[in-house]
């Protein structure tokens, strides 16, 4: 199944590529405030971003309401609030995730240990949620951390988790190894970095730039990103055609 959010309808849709059918998975479309435990089809939310899923459910940030949500795969697809909704600033000391103040959650990604990482565009921060607790992992100061961190993905090399995320002027990589915390920024990839995907073998990154309406790939951070789609002005609505000539 493929799940996606419609900004005009404030709903999450489910596409079945086998039957070629689209159905509503969650959301009434009213754009209201999410309520913990509401069945998916009765749930409200607005301005979702950062979709990521695991075996237990689909995660997303409701940026407008300053919440991070989980839509469960279980019967009724109940929506739960996993972070945000409180008034306590997140620091390096763990607090209850639902008591946290998240001024601008945007990207969501989780690792195999059950830790959920969240980027916050307003706070210029990356948070980690595990077992109902949230802690500041990176940033928290827009003067020293990349501004407007957006979508986030990650991977594991050995025992170290690496986080890859877009920001206002490029792409950054952060290591979560507490003994070797590192943050590397690559500003040559331009503004408007949005969706990011890393291949399972961690050798190639794909990302979309909303500022140029193009999709790029990176295999070597010492080289500029290479356009793989969206270079020209031709519109394609079906199969076939050179992707670099398409208008996206």
CSV table of N, CA, C and O in Angstrom, one decimal, residues 52-57 73:
chain,number,residue,atom,x,y,z
A,52,UNK,N,6.2,8.7,7.9
A,52,UNK,CA,7.1,7.5,8.1
A,52,UNK,C,6.3,6.4,8.7
A,52,UNK,O,5.4,6.7,9.6
A,53,UNK,N,6.6,5.2,8.4
A,53,UNK,CA,5.8,4.1,8.9
A,53,UNK,C,6.7,2.9,9.4
A,53,UNK,O,7.8,2.7,8.9
A,54,UNK,N,6.2,2.2,10.3
A,54,UNK,CA,6.8,0.9,10.8
A,54,UNK,C,5.7,-0.1,10.9
A,54,UNK,O,4.6,0.0,10.4
A,55,UNK,N,6.1,-1.2,11.6
A,55,UNK,CA,5.1,-2.4,11.7
A,55,UNK,C,3.9,-2.0,12.5
A,55,UNK,O,2.9,-2.8,12.5
A,56,UNK,N,4.0,-1.0,13.3
A,56,UNK,CA,2.9,-0.6,14.2
A,56,UNK,C,2.0,0.5,13.7
A,56,UNK,O,0.8,0.6,14.2
A,57,UNK,N,2.4,1.3,12.8
A,57,UNK,CA,1.6,2.4,12.3
A,57,UNK,C,2.3,3.4,11.4
A,57,UNK,O,3.5,3.2,11.1
A,73,UNK,N,-2.1,0.7,12.7
A,73,UNK,CA,-2.6,-0.3,11.7
A,73,UNK,C,-3.7,-1.2,12.3
A,73,UNK,O,-4.4,-1.9,11.6
